[in-house]
Coordinates of C-alpha atoms in Angstrom, one line a residue:
M1 CA 18.1 128.6 -191.9
K2 CA 16.5 124.9 -189.5
I3 CA 14.3 125.4 -188.0
E4 CA 15.6 125.4 -184.1
H5 CA 11.6 124.1 -182.4
V6 CA 8.6 123.7 -182.3
A7 CA 6.7 124.4 -179.5
M8 CA 2.8 123.5 -178.5
Y9 CA 0.5 124.5 -175.5
V10 CA -0.8 120.9 -173.9
N11 CA -3.4 121.2 -170.6
N12 CA -1.8 117.4 -169.3
L13 CA 2.4 118.0 -169.7
E14 CA 2.9 114.7 -168.6
K15 CA 0.8 113.0 -170.2
T16 CA 1.3 114.4 -173.8
K17 CA 4.9 114.0 -172.9
D18 CA 4.6 110.6 -172.7
F19 CA 2.5 109.9 -176.0
F20 CA 5.3 111.6 -177.4
I21 CA 7.8 108.7 -176.1
S22 CA 5.0 105.6 -176.8
Y23 CA 4.3 106.5 -180.1
F24 CA 7.3 108.8 -181.3
N25 CA 10.7 107.2 -179.8
A26 CA 11.2 111.0 -178.0
K27 CA 13.6 111.7 -175.6
A28 CA 12.5 114.4 -172.8
N29 CA 14.8 117.2 -171.3
D30 CA 14.7 117.1 -167.3
G31 CA 11.9 119.5 -167.5
Y32 CA 11.2 123.3 -166.7
H33 CA 9.7 125.5 -164.0
N34 CA 9.0 128.6 -163.3
K35 CA 7.7 129.1 -159.5
N36 CA 7.0 132.8 -159.9
T37 CA 4.4 132.0 -163.1
N38 CA 3.9 128.3 -162.8
F39 CA 5.3 128.1 -165.9
K40 CA 6.6 124.2 -167.3
S41 CA 8.3 122.8 -170.5
Y42 CA 9.8 120.0 -171.6
F43 CA 12.1 119.5 -175.0
L44 CA 11.5 116.9 -176.6
T45 CA 14.4 115.7 -178.9
F46 CA 13.2 113.1 -181.8
D47 CA 15.9 110.5 -183.6
N48 CA 16.7 113.1 -186.3
G49 CA 17.0 115.9 -184.0
A50 CA 13.9 117.3 -184.4
R51 CA 13.0 119.2 -180.6
L52 CA 9.2 119.9 -180.0
E53 CA 8.7 122.0 -176.5
I54 CA 5.5 121.2 -174.7
M55 CA 4.6 123.8 -172.5
N56 CA 1.8 124.4 -169.6
R57 CA 1.3 127.6 -167.7
P58 CA -2.3 128.7 -165.6
N59 CA -5.6 129.8 -167.2
M60 CA -4.3 129.4 -170.7
E61 CA -7.7 128.9 -173.2
D62 CA -8.6 125.7 -175.0
I63 CA -10.2 126.6 -177.8
D64 CA -11.8 123.9 -180.7
K65 CA -9.5 122.5 -182.7
T66 CA -10.7 122.4 -186.7
L67 CA -9.1 121.3 -189.4
F68 CA -9.6 124.0 -192.0
R69 CA -8.5 126.8 -189.9
T70 CA -5.6 128.8 -190.5
G71 CA -2.5 128.4 -188.7
F72 CA -0.5 125.5 -188.1
I73 CA -2.1 122.5 -188.4
H74 CA 0.0 119.5 -188.0
I75 CA 3.1 118.0 -187.4
A76 CA 4.2 115.3 -189.2
F77 CA 6.7 112.2 -188.2
S78 CA 8.7 109.7 -191.6
A79 CA 8.3 106.2 -189.5
G80 CA 10.6 105.2 -192.6
S81 CA 8.7 102.4 -194.4
I82 CA 5.6 102.0 -195.2
E83 CA 5.5 99.0 -192.5
K84 CA 6.1 101.4 -189.9
V85 CA 3.5 103.7 -191.2
D86 CA 0.6 101.1 -191.0
E87 CA 1.4 99.0 -188.1
L88 CA 2.1 102.4 -185.8
T89 CA -1.4 103.9 -187.5
E90 CA -3.6 100.6 -186.5
R91 CA -1.3 100.6 -182.7
L92 CA -3.3 104.3 -182.3
R93 CA -5.9 103.6 -183.5
K94 CA -6.6 100.6 -181.0
D95 CA -5.4 102.9 -178.5
G96 CA -8.3 105.1 -179.3
Y97 CA -7.1 107.7 -181.3
K98 CA -9.2 108.3 -184.7
V99 CA -7.5 108.5 -187.7
M100 CA -8.5 110.4 -190.4
S101 CA -7.3 109.2 -193.3
G102 CA -5.0 106.0 -194.7
P103 CA -2.5 104.6 -194.5
R104 CA -2.9 105.8 -198.4
I105 CA -0.8 107.1 -201.3
T106 CA -2.0 110.8 -201.9
G107 CA -2.3 112.8 -204.7
D108 CA 0.8 114.3 -204.7
G109 CA 2.9 110.2 -204.4
Y110 CA 2.4 110.3 -200.3
Y111 CA 2.5 107.3 -198.3
E112 CA 0.9 108.3 -195.4
S113 CA -1.9 108.1 -192.6
C114 CA -3.3 111.5 -190.8
I115 CA -4.5 110.9 -186.7
I116 CA -5.9 113.0 -184.1
G117 CA -3.5 112.2 -181.6
I118 CA -3.1 113.7 -177.7
E119 CA -5.5 116.2 -177.0
G120 CA -7.4 117.1 -180.7
N121 CA -3.6 118.0 -182.2
Q122 CA -3.7 116.2 -186.3
I123 CA -0.9 114.3 -186.6
E124 CA 0.7 113.5 -190.3
I125 CA 2.7 109.8 -190.1
T126 CA 4.4 109.0 -193.2
V127 CA 7.2 107.6 -194.8

């Protein structure tokens, strides 16, 4: 069994697509638009084949994304090396995204940083 894809609703579909393309080398499909419901989505594919579906529709509820709550809390990306974790974290910081922790070695031995990315969603960057 494997996870086929993960999905998230977003307010700004195009800006979110560009974020994942720019920082995480995603490749986007041409998108989907259901004209009856005005549902729109893109599938973003990453280097190893993992996929993220970003979606938008009218009248979505946009509640606060607290860091310590139940449910899905972050998405993690492997940058491939300590140097790449450092570089990407610094690039995101310079571009105005909040770095929550790191880069650092965690108590369980991972080298990672955590940022608050597009639309307040937490992203972990690891080796």
